[in-house]
mmCIF file of C-alpha atoms in Angstrom:
data_model
loop_
_atom_site.group_PDB
_atom_site.id
_atom_site.type_symbol
_atom_site.label_atom_id
_atom_site.label_comp_id
_atom_site.label_asym_id
_atom_site.label_seq_id
_atom_site.Cartn_x
_atom_site.Cartn_y
_atom_site.Cartn_z
ATOM 1 C CA MET D 91 -3.576 40.560 -5.901
ATOM 2 C CA LYS D 92 -2.060 38.555 -8.721
ATOM 3 C CA VAL D 93 -0.759 35.063 -7.940
ATOM 4 C CA SER D 94 2.237 33.827 -9.900
ATOM 5 C CA ILE D 95 2.115 30.598 -11.878
ATOM 6 C CA ARG D 96 4.766 29.138 -9.604
ATOM 7 C CA LYS D 97 2.572 29.702 -6.543
ATOM 8 C CA LYS D 98 -0.446 28.312 -8.346
ATOM 9 C CA LEU D 99 1.503 25.172 -9.221
ATOM 10 C CA ILE D 100 2.753 24.740 -5.673
ATOM 11 C CA GLY D 101 -0.731 25.339 -4.262
ATOM 12 C CA SER D 102 -2.282 22.816 -6.641
ATOM 13 C CA PHE D 103 0.237 20.134 -5.764
ATOM 14 C CA LEU D 104 -0.207 20.833 -2.055
ATOM 15 C CA ILE D 105 -3.984 20.449 -2.303
ATOM 16 C CA VAL D 106 -3.633 17.165 -4.198
ATOM 17 C CA SER D 107 -1.109 15.945 -1.622
ATOM 18 C CA LEU D 108 -3.459 16.876 1.222
ATOM 19 C CA ILE D 109 -6.330 14.985 -0.393
ATOM 20 C CA PHE D 110 -4.188 11.879 -0.872
ATOM 21 C CA GLY D 111 -2.817 12.259 2.659
ATOM 22 C CA GLY D 112 -6.321 12.546 4.098
ATOM 23 C CA ALA D 113 -7.440 9.506 2.128
ATOM 24 C CA SER D 114 -4.489 7.499 3.397
ATOM 25 C CA PHE D 115 -5.089 8.560 7.012
ATOM 26 C CA LEU D 116 -8.795 7.712 6.919
ATOM 27 C CA SER D 117 -7.993 4.381 5.284
ATOM 28 C CA TYR D 118 -5.440 3.695 8.016
ATOM 29 C CA LEU D 119 -8.054 4.344 10.717
ATOM 30 C CA GLN D 120 -10.497 2.018 8.996
ATOM 31 C CA LEU D 121 -7.834 -0.670 8.657
ATOM 32 C CA VAL D 122 -7.005 -0.375 12.363
ATOM 33 C CA GLU D 123 -10.669 -0.915 13.253
ATOM 34 C CA THR D 124 -10.876 -3.847 10.836
ATOM 35 C CA ASN D 125 -7.777 -5.386 12.405
ATOM 36 C CA LYS D 126 -9.257 -4.993 15.900
ATOM 37 C CA SER D 127 -12.450 -6.738 14.819
ATOM 38 C CA TYR D 128 -10.494 -9.541 13.160
ATOM 39 C CA THR D 129 -8.284 -9.957 16.235
ATOM 40 C CA TYR D 130 -11.385 -10.177 18.438
ATOM 41 C CA LEU D 131 -12.794 -12.839 16.136
ATOM 42 C CA VAL D 132 -9.662 -14.973 16.049
ATOM 43 C CA GLU D 133 -8.289 -14.497 19.546
ATOM 44 C CA THR D 134 -11.472 -14.112 21.591
ATOM 45 C CA VAL D 135 -14.735 -15.398 20.156
ATOM 46 C CA ALA D 136 -13.172 -18.400 18.423
ATOM 47 C CA GLU D 137 -11.096 -19.297 21.495
ATOM 48 C CA ILE D 138 -14.052 -19.042 23.892
ATOM 49 C CA ARG D 139 -16.050 -21.234 21.534
ATOM 50 C CA SER D 140 -13.199 -23.742 21.622
ATOM 51 C CA VAL D 141 -13.369 -23.647 25.434
ATOM 52 C CA ALA D 142 -17.096 -24.484 25.350
ATOM 53 C CA GLN D 143 -16.459 -27.390 22.973
ATOM 54 C CA GLU D 144 -13.651 -28.761 25.159
ATOM 55 C CA VAL D 145 -15.865 -28.502 28.244
ATOM 56 C CA GLU D 146 -18.525 -30.524 26.452
ATOM 57 C CA VAL D 147 -15.988 -33.277 25.709
ATOM 58 C CA LEU D 148 -14.613 -33.348 29.270
ATOM 59 C CA VAL D 149 -18.126 -33.535 30.728
ATOM 60 C CA ALA D 150 -18.739 -36.666 28.671
ATOM 61 C CA LEU D 151 -15.427 -38.109 29.889
ATOM 62 C CA GLN D 152 -16.138 -37.521 33.568
ATOM 63 C CA THR D 153 -19.579 -39.069 33.122
ATOM 64 C CA GLY D 154 -17.876 -42.133 31.700
ATOM 65 C CA ASP D 155 -15.441 -42.141 34.620
ATOM 66 C CA LEU D 156 -18.327 -42.183 37.107
ATOM 67 C CA ARG D 157 -20.034 -45.049 35.290
ATOM 68 C CA GLY D 158 -16.734 -46.915 35.122
ATOM 69 C CA TYR D 159 -16.179 -46.558 38.860
ATOM 70 C CA MET D 160 -19.719 -47.717 39.630
ATOM 71 C CA ILE D 161 -19.137 -50.875 37.583
ATOM 72 C CA TYR D 162 -15.526 -51.778 38.407
ATOM 73 C CA GLU D 163 -14.797 -49.764 41.598
ATOM 74 C CA ILE D 164 -11.268 -49.024 40.332
ATOM 75 C CA GLU D 165 -9.459 -45.979 41.741
ATOM 76 C CA MET D 166 -8.220 -45.031 38.264
ATOM 77 C CA PHE D 167 -11.752 -43.985 37.255
ATOM 78 C CA LYS D 168 -12.106 -41.906 40.411
ATOM 79 C CA ARG D 169 -8.780 -40.173 39.755
ATOM 80 C CA HIS D 170 -9.656 -39.498 36.118
ATOM 81 C CA LEU D 171 -13.027 -38.055 37.138
ATOM 82 C CA GLN D 172 -11.377 -35.642 39.545
ATOM 83 C CA GLU D 173 -8.771 -34.644 36.929
ATOM 84 C CA ASN D 174 -11.403 -34.025 34.257
ATOM 85 C CA ASN D 175 -13.498 -32.045 36.719
ATOM 86 C CA GLU D 176 -10.509 -29.849 37.565
ATOM 87 C CA ASN D 177 -9.669 -29.421 33.856
ATOM 88 C CA ILE D 178 -13.224 -28.194 33.273
ATOM 89 C CA ASN D 179 -12.782 -25.605 36.026
ATOM 90 C CA THR D 180 -9.503 -24.479 34.434
ATOM 91 C CA LEU D 181 -11.152 -24.085 31.032
ATOM 92 C CA ILE D 182 -14.036 -22.130 32.537
ATOM 93 C CA SER D 183 -11.602 -19.749 34.269
ATOM 94 C CA LYS D 184 -9.748 -19.286 30.981
ATOM 95 C CA GLY D 185 -13.007 -18.531 29.176
ATOM 96 C CA LYS D 186 -13.985 -15.926 31.787
ATOM 97 C CA GLU D 187 -10.611 -14.192 31.420
ATOM 98 C CA LEU D 188 -11.128 -13.944 27.656
ATOM 99 C CA SER D 189 -14.768 -12.872 27.820
ATOM 100 C CA THR D 190 -15.809 -9.266 27.364
ATOM 101 C CA LEU D 191 -19.534 -9.971 27.071
ATOM 102 C CA GLU D 192 -21.538 -10.333 30.284
ATOM 103 C CA GLU D 193 -23.637 -13.088 28.735
ATOM 104 C CA ASN D 194 -20.507 -15.172 28.171
ATOM 105 C CA ILE D 195 -19.449 -14.796 31.788
ATOM 106 C CA GLU D 196 -22.921 -15.741 33.051
ATOM 107 C CA ARG D 197 -22.982 -18.882 30.908
ATOM 108 C CA LEU D 198 -19.541 -19.896 32.164
ATOM 109 C CA ASP D 199 -20.542 -19.256 35.792
ATOM 110 C CA GLU D 200 -23.529 -21.559 35.324
ATOM 111 C CA LEU D 201 -21.251 -24.278 33.946
ATOM 112 C CA ALA D 202 -18.889 -23.846 36.907
ATOM 113 C CA THR D 203 -21.782 -24.222 39.370
ATOM 114 C CA LEU D 204 -23.038 -27.362 37.632
ATOM 115 C CA ASN D 205 -19.533 -28.820 37.549
ATOM 116 C CA GLU D 206 -19.070 -28.232 41.269
ATOM 117 C CA SER D 207 -22.452 -29.799 42.026
ATOM 118 C CA PHE D 208 -21.589 -32.823 39.903
ATOM 119 C CA LEU D 209 -18.329 -33.422 41.782
ATOM 120 C CA ILE D 210 -20.190 -33.304 45.104
ATOM 121 C CA GLU D 211 -22.836 -35.780 43.929
ATOM 122 C CA ALA D 212 -20.288 -38.036 42.210
ATOM 123 C CA THR D 213 -18.164 -38.158 45.361
ATOM 124 C CA LYS D 214 -21.215 -39.212 47.390
ATOM 125 C CA VAL D 215 -21.953 -41.959 44.869
ATOM 126 C CA MET D 216 -18.390 -43.288 44.851
ATOM 127 C CA GLU D 217 -18.294 -43.331 48.643
ATOM 128 C CA ALA D 218 -21.632 -45.149 48.816
ATOM 129 C CA ILE D 219 -20.733 -47.831 46.258
ATOM 130 C CA SER D 220 -19.010 -50.076 48.785
ATOM 131 C CA VAL D 221 -21.905 -49.737 51.253
ATOM 132 C CA ASP D 222 -25.007 -50.067 49.049
ATOM 133 C CA LYS D 223 -24.275 -50.345 45.345
ATOM 134 C CA GLU D 224 -27.895 -50.320 44.197
ATOM 135 C CA GLU D 225 -28.669 -47.209 46.221
ATOM 136 C CA ALA D 226 -25.502 -45.556 44.927
ATOM 137 C CA ILE D 227 -26.495 -46.287 41.319
ATOM 138 C CA ARG D 228 -29.977 -44.912 41.981
ATOM 139 C CA GLU D 229 -28.475 -41.740 43.451
ATOM 140 C CA ALA D 230 -26.139 -41.409 40.475
ATOM 141 C CA ASN D 231 -28.947 -41.751 37.940
ATOM 142 C CA HIS D 232 -31.185 -39.401 39.893
ATOM 143 C CA TYR D 233 -28.711 -36.630 40.788
ATOM 144 C CA ALA D 234 -25.214 -36.884 39.281
ATOM 145 C CA ILE D 235 -25.915 -38.004 35.698
ATOM 146 C CA PRO D 236 -28.661 -35.384 35.042
ATOM 147 C CA LEU D 237 -26.159 -32.687 36.032
ATOM 148 C CA THR D 238 -23.727 -33.814 33.332
ATOM 149 C CA THR D 239 -26.554 -33.965 30.797
ATOM 150 C CA GLU D 240 -27.451 -30.366 31.594
ATOM 151 C CA MET D 241 -23.790 -29.341 31.410
ATOM 152 C CA ARG D 242 -23.392 -30.851 27.947
ATOM 153 C CA GLU D 243 -26.547 -29.131 26.735
ATOM 154 C CA ARG D 244 -25.450 -25.752 28.086
ATOM 155 C CA ALA D 245 -21.933 -26.110 26.706
ATOM 156 C CA ASN D 246 -23.400 -27.044 23.319
ATOM 157 C CA ASP D 247 -25.807 -24.087 23.415
ATOM 158 C CA MET D 248 -22.918 -21.775 24.258
ATOM 159 C CA SER D 249 -20.845 -23.163 21.386
ATOM 160 C CA ASN D 250 -23.723 -22.630 18.935
ATOM 161 C CA TRP D 251 -24.377 -19.120 20.251
ATOM 162 C CA LEU D 252 -20.705 -18.207 19.875
ATOM 163 C CA GLY D 253 -20.762 -19.667 16.367
ATOM 164 C CA GLU D 254 -23.587 -17.289 15.457
ATOM 165 C CA LEU D 255 -21.726 -14.403 17.105
ATOM 166 C CA LEU D 256 -18.597 -15.337 15.160
ATOM 167 C CA HIS D 257 -20.565 -15.272 11.914
ATOM 168 C CA GLN D 258 -22.043 -11.848 12.758
ATOM 169 C CA ARG D 259 -18.615 -10.415 13.583
ATOM 170 C CA GLN D 260 -17.197 -11.810 10.347
ATOM 171 C CA ASP D 261 -19.947 -10.063 8.402
ATOM 172 C CA GLU D 262 -19.234 -6.797 10.262
ATOM 173 C CA THR D 263 -15.509 -7.112 9.545
ATOM 174 C CA ASN D 264 -16.172 -7.768 5.854
ATOM 175 C CA ARG D 265 -18.479 -4.750 5.637
ATOM 176 C CA MET D 266 -15.878 -2.585 7.358
ATOM 177 C CA ALA D 267 -13.228 -3.752 4.890
ATOM 178 C CA ASP D 268 -15.570 -2.961 1.986
ATOM 179 C CA ARG D 269 -16.171 0.539 3.392
ATOM 180 C CA THR D 270 -12.424 1.088 3.653
ATOM 181 C CA VAL D 271 -11.874 0.121 0.028
ATOM 182 C CA THR D 272 -14.817 2.263 -1.124
ATOM 183 C CA LEU D 273 -13.565 5.262 0.857
ATOM 184 C CA MET D 274 -10.057 4.919 -0.531
ATOM 185 C CA ILE D 275 -11.331 4.631 -4.109
ATOM 186 C CA SER D 276 -13.682 7.618 -3.671
ATOM 187 C CA LEU D 277 -11.061 9.918 -2.177
ATOM 188 C CA SER D 278 -8.456 8.804 -4.693
ATOM 189 C CA SER D 279 -10.909 9.503 -7.516
ATOM 190 C CA ILE D 280 -11.614 12.981 -6.120
ATOM 191 C CA ALA D 281 -7.893 13.664 -5.860
ATOM 192 C CA LEU D 282 -7.346 12.393 -9.406
ATOM 193 C CA ILE D 283 -10.137 14.566 -10.819
ATOM 194 C CA PHE D 284 -8.799 17.571 -8.934
ATOM 195 C CA ALA D 285 -5.273 16.869 -10.175
ATOM 196 C CA ILE D 286 -6.508 16.650 -13.765
ATOM 197 C CA GLY D 287 -8.442 19.897 -13.335
ATOM 198 C CA CYS D 288 -5.385 21.629 -11.879
ATOM 199 C CA GLY D 289 -3.267 20.284 -14.711
ATOM 200 C CA ILE D 290 -5.666 21.617 -17.330
ATOM 201 C CA LEU D 291 -5.921 24.987 -15.586
ATOM 202 C CA VAL D 292 -2.163 25.357 -15.204
ATOM 203 C CA SER D 293 -1.618 24.240 -18.796
ATOM 204 C CA ASN D 294 -4.026 26.925 -19.989
ATOM 205 C CA ILE D 295 -2.296 29.551 -17.848
ATOM 206 C CA ILE D 296 1.097 28.571 -19.247
ATOM 207 C CA SER D 297 0.053 28.030 -22.856
ATOM 208 C CA ARG D 298 -2.032 31.210 -23.237
ATOM 209 C CA PRO D 299 0.908 33.682 -23.323
ATOM 210 C CA ILE D 300 2.906 31.262 -25.446
ATOM 211 C CA ASN D 301 0.070 31.039 -27.977
ATOM 212 C CA GLN D 302 -0.282 34.809 -27.965
ATOM 213 C CA LEU D 303 3.463 35.170 -28.576
ATOM 214 C CA ALA D 304 3.273 32.659 -31.413
ATOM 215 C CA ASN D 305 0.422 34.633 -32.958
ATOM 216 C CA VAL D 306 2.408 37.881 -32.739
ATOM 217 C CA ALA D 307 5.456 36.177 -34.217
ATOM 218 C CA LYS D 308 3.341 34.887 -37.066
ATOM 219 C CA GLN D 309 2.004 38.368 -37.801
ATOM 220 C CA VAL D 310 5.506 39.841 -37.731
ATOM 221 C CA ALA D 311 6.750 37.094 -40.023
ATOM 222 C CA GLY D 312 3.911 37.956 -42.394
ATOM 223 C CA GLY D 313 5.122 41.553 -42.591
ATOM 224 C CA ASN D 314 2.728 43.122 -40.099
ATOM 225 C CA LEU D 315 4.911 45.289 -37.887
ATOM 226 C CA ALA D 316 2.016 47.199 -36.337
ATOM 227 C CA THR D 317 1.315 44.662 -33.612
ATOM 228 C CA GLU D 318 0.780 45.804 -30.043
ATOM 229 C CA PRO D 319 3.621 45.272 -27.526
ATOM 230 C CA PHE D 320 3.388 41.947 -25.693
ATOM 231 C CA GLY D 321 4.489 41.742 -22.043
ATOM 232 C CA LEU D 322 5.877 38.211 -22.117
ATOM 233 C CA ARG D 323 8.187 38.666 -19.193
ATOM 234 C CA ALA D 324 5.381 39.827 -16.905
ATOM 235 C CA ARG D 325 3.064 37.021 -17.975
ATOM 236 C CA MET D 326 5.650 34.295 -17.716
ATOM 237 C CA LYS D 327 7.076 35.380 -14.389
ATOM 238 C CA PHE D 328 7.302 31.969 -12.709
ATOM 239 C CA MET D 329 9.717 32.796 -9.918
ATOM 240 C CA SER D 330 8.084 35.930 -8.479
#
């Protein structure tokens, strides 16, 4: 079955279009995945790390509030301690809502437990100050203050761990972006090579009968009338 030049042209252009379309679709999928990874980095890992850093700061503040109350016995320090303790709980709850990794949730649960224990011990100390200040200070140094030290260390460890995780995810996102670019270039190159090949093939198909006609015309012009008949119409039938 003979295929007309018109159909060959249409088929060639369709194949090239399909290749470019496939390249664009695959690139789109890769870009979607890259965007998801970037969103996770910016909106999740970085924000949870910020939570850990804020917790570390608030722990230091509530430690200072406890020391201030033990020295001056002013209600302002007690109120600030309770506010900072509650703010830590709020941050921990926020971090747990954002977390998708079980390790994150476990670390935050540990911080919440330590924070609750500190408030209990700090309350005992503040209540005992007016009764036996020296005993209250001893209790604070033995029970309450070590809890805040451990909280700061754990919050700092969590921040560092999330920093490493952030760096790993950034590397993964960069590699994914590089793969997307490489895939797009490769498929585009294949489509370009195929388009050039189709162009050369179609040009040969079109130019062959024209060259043959030119050769016959040249022979006739030279006085040679014994040339064989040339079926130009059949060979150049584009619209069949």
